PDB file of C-alpha atoms in Angstrom:
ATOM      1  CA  UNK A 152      -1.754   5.689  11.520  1.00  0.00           C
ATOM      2  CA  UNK A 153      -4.761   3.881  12.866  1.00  0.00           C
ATOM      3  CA  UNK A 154      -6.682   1.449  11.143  1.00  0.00           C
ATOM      4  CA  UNK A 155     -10.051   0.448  11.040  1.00  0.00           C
ATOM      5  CA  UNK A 156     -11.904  -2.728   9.984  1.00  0.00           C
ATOM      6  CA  UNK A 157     -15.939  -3.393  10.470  1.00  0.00           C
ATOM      7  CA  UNK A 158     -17.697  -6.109  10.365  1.00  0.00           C
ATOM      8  CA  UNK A 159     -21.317  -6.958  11.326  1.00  0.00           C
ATOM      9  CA  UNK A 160     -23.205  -5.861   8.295  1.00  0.00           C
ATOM     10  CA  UNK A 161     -25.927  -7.868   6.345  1.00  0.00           C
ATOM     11  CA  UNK A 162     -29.272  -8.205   4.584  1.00  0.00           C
ATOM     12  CA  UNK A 163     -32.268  -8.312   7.520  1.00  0.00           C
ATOM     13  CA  UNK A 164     -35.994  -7.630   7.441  1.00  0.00           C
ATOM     14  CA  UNK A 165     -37.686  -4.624   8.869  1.00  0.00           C
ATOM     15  CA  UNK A 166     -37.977  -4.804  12.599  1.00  0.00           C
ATOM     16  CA  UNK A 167     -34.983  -6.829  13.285  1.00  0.00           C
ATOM     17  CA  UNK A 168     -31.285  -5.780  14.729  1.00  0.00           C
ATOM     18  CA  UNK A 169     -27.850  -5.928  13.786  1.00  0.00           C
ATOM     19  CA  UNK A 170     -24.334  -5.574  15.458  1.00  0.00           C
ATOM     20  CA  UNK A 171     -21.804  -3.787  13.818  1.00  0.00           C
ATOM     21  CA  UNK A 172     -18.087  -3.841  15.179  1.00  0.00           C
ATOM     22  CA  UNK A 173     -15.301  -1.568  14.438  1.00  0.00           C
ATOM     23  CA  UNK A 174     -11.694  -2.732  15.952  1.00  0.00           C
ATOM     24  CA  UNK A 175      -9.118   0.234  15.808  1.00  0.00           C
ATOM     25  CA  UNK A 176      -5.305  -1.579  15.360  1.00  0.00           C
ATOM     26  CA  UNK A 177      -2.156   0.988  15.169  1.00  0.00           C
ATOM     27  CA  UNK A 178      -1.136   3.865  16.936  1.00  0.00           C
ATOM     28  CA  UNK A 179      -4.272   4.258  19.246  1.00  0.00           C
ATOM     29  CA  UNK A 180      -5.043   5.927  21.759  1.00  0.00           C
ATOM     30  CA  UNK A 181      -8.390   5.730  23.797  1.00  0.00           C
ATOM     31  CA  UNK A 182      -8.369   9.702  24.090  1.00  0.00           C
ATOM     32  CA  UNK A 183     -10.246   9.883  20.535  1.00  0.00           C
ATOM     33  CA  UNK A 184     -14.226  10.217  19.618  1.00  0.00           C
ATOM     34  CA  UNK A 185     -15.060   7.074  17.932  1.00  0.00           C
ATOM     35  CA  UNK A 186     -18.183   7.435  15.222  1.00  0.00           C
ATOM     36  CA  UNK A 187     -20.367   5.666  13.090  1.00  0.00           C
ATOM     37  CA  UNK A 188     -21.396   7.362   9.532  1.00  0.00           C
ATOM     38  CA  UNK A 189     -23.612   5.936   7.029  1.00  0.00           C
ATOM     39  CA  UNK A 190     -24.211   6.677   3.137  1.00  0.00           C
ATOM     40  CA  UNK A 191     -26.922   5.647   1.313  1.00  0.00           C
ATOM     41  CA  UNK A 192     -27.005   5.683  -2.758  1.00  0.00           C
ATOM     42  CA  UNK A 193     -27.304   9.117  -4.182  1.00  0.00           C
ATOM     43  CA  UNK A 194     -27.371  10.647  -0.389  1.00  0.00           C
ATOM     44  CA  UNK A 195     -23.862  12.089   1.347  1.00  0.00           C
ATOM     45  CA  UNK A 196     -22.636  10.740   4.167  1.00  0.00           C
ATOM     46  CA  UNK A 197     -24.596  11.237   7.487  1.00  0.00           C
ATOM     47  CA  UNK A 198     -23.596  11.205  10.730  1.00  0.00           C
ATOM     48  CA  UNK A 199     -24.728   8.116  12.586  1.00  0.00           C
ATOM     49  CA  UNK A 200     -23.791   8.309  15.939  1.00  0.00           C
ATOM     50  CA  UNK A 201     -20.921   8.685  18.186  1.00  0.00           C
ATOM     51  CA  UNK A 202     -19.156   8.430  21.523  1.00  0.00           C
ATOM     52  CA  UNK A 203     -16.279   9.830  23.533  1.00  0.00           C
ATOM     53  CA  UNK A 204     -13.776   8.740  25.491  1.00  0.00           C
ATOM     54  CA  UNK A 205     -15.531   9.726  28.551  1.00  0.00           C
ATOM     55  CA  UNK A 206     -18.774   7.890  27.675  1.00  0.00           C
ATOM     56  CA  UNK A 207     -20.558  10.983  26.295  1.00  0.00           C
ATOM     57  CA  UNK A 208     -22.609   9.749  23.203  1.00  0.00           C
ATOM     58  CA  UNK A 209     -24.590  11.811  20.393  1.00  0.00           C
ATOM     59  CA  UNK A 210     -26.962  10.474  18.115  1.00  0.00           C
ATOM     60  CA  UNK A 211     -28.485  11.458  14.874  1.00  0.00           C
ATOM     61  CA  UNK A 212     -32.377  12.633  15.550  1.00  0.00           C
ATOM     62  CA  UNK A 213     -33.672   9.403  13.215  1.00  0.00           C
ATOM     63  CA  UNK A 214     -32.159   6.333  15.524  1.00  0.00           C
ATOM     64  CA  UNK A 215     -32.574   7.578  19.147  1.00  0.00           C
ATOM     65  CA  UNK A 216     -34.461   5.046  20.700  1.00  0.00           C
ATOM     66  CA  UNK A 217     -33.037   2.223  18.464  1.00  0.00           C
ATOM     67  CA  UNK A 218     -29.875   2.481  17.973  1.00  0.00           C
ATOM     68  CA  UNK A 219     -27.064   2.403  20.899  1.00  0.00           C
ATOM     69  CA  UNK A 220     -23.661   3.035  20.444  1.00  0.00           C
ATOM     70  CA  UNK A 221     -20.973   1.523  22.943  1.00  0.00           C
ATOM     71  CA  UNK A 222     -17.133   0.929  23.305  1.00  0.00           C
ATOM     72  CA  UNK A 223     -14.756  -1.336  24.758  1.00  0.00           C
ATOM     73  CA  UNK A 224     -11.571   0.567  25.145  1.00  0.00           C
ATOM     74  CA  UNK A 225      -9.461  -2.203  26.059  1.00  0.00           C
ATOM     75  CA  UNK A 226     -10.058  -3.855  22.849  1.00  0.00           C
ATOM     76  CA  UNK A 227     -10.146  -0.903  21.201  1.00  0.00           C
ATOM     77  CA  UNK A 228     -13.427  -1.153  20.109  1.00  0.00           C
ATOM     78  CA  UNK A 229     -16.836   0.347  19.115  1.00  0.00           C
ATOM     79  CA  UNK A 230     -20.190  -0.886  18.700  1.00  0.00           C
ATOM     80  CA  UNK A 231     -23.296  -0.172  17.339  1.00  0.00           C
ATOM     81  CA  UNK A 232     -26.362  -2.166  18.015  1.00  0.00           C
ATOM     82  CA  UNK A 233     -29.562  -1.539  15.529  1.00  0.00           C
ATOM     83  CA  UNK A 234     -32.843  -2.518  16.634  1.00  0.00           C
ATOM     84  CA  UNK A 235     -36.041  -1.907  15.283  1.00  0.00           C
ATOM     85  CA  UNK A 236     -34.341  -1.588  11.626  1.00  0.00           C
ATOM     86  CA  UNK A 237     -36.202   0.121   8.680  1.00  0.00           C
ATOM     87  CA  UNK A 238     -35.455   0.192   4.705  1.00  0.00           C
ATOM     88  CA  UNK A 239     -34.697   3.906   5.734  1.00  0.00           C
ATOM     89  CA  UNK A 240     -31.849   2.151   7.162  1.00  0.00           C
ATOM     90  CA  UNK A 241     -30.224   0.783   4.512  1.00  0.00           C
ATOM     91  CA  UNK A 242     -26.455   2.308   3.551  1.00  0.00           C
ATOM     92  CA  UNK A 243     -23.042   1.585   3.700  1.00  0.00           C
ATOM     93  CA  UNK A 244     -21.745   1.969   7.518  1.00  0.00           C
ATOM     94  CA  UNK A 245     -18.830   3.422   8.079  1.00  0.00           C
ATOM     95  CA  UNK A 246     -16.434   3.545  11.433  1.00  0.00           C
ATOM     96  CA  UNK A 247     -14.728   6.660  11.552  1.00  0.00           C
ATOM     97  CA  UNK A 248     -12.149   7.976  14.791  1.00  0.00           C
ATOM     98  CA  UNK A 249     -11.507  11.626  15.710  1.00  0.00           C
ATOM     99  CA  UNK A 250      -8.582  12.173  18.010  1.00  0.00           C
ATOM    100  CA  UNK A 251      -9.171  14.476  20.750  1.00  0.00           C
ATOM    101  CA  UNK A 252     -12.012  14.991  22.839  1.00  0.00           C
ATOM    102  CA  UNK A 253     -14.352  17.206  21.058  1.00  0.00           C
ATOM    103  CA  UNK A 254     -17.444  16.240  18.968  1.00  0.00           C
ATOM    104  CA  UNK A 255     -17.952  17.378  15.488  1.00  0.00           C
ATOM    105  CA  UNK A 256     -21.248  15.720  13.826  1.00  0.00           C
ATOM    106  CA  UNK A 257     -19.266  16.602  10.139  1.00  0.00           C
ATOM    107  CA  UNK A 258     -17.336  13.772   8.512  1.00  0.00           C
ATOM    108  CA  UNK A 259     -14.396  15.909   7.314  1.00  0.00           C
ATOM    109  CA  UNK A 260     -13.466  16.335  11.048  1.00  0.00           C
ATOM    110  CA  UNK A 261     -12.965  12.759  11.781  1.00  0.00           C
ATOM    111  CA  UNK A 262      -9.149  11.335  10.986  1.00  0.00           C
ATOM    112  CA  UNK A 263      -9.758   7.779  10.095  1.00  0.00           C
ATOM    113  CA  UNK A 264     -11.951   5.759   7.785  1.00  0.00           C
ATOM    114  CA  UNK A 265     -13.066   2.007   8.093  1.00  0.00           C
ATOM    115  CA  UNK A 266     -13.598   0.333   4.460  1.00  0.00           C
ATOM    116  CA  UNK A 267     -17.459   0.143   4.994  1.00  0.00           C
ATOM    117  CA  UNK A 268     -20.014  -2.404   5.416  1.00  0.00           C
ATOM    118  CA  UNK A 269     -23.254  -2.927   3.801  1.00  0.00           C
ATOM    119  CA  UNK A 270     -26.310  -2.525   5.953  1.00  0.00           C
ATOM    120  CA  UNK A 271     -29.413  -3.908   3.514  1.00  0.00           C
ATOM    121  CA  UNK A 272     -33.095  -3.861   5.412  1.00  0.00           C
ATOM    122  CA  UNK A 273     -35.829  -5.342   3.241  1.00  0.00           C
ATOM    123  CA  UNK A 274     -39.183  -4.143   3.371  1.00  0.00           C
TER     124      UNK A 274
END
């Protein structure tokens, strides 16, 4: 099992950035695709962004150019850094960890959940 706890999350005004923080604890390996998803009320869950173990890094067309994903593998950990935030932003981030090397941009192909945290941009 791996766990996965976030942290970072808040209440910020348009235009200005966050740092979210995901730190994988149990049996982990750094040969896994680590993610970030996000859900907004009433929406499904939508791919965020996400990296591989080789440094190879997707994101989803409505944050490239403000959003960077990164990892620390010897702390078992993945970032994201938000700049520029927008309402549009607003949702419930979520940490997610595929084992394996290969990408998948749907949720239900991703093996462990963080609990959430609440990303809130005001207008």
């Amino acid at each position: 099992q791996v766990q996965l706890v976030e942290s970072g999350g808040g209440l910020v005004q348009a235009g200005d950035s966050l740092r979210l923080s995901c730190a994988a604890s149990g049996r982990t390996d750094n040969n896994v695709v680590m993610g970030w998803f996000r859900q907004a009320p009433g929406k499904e869950r939508e791919f965020v962004a996400a990296i591989s173990s080789g440094g190879i890094i997707r994101y989803v067309d409505s944050v490239k150019g403000r959003f960077t994903i990164f990892r620390d593998n010897a702390k078992n950990t993945v970032y994201l850094q938000m700049n520029s935030l927008k309402p549009e932003d607003t949702a419930v981030y979520y940490c997610a960890v595929r084992r394996g090397s290969g990408y998948s941009y749907s949720s239900s192909a991703y093996d462990y959940w963080g609990q959430g945290t609440q990303v809130t941009v005001s207008s």
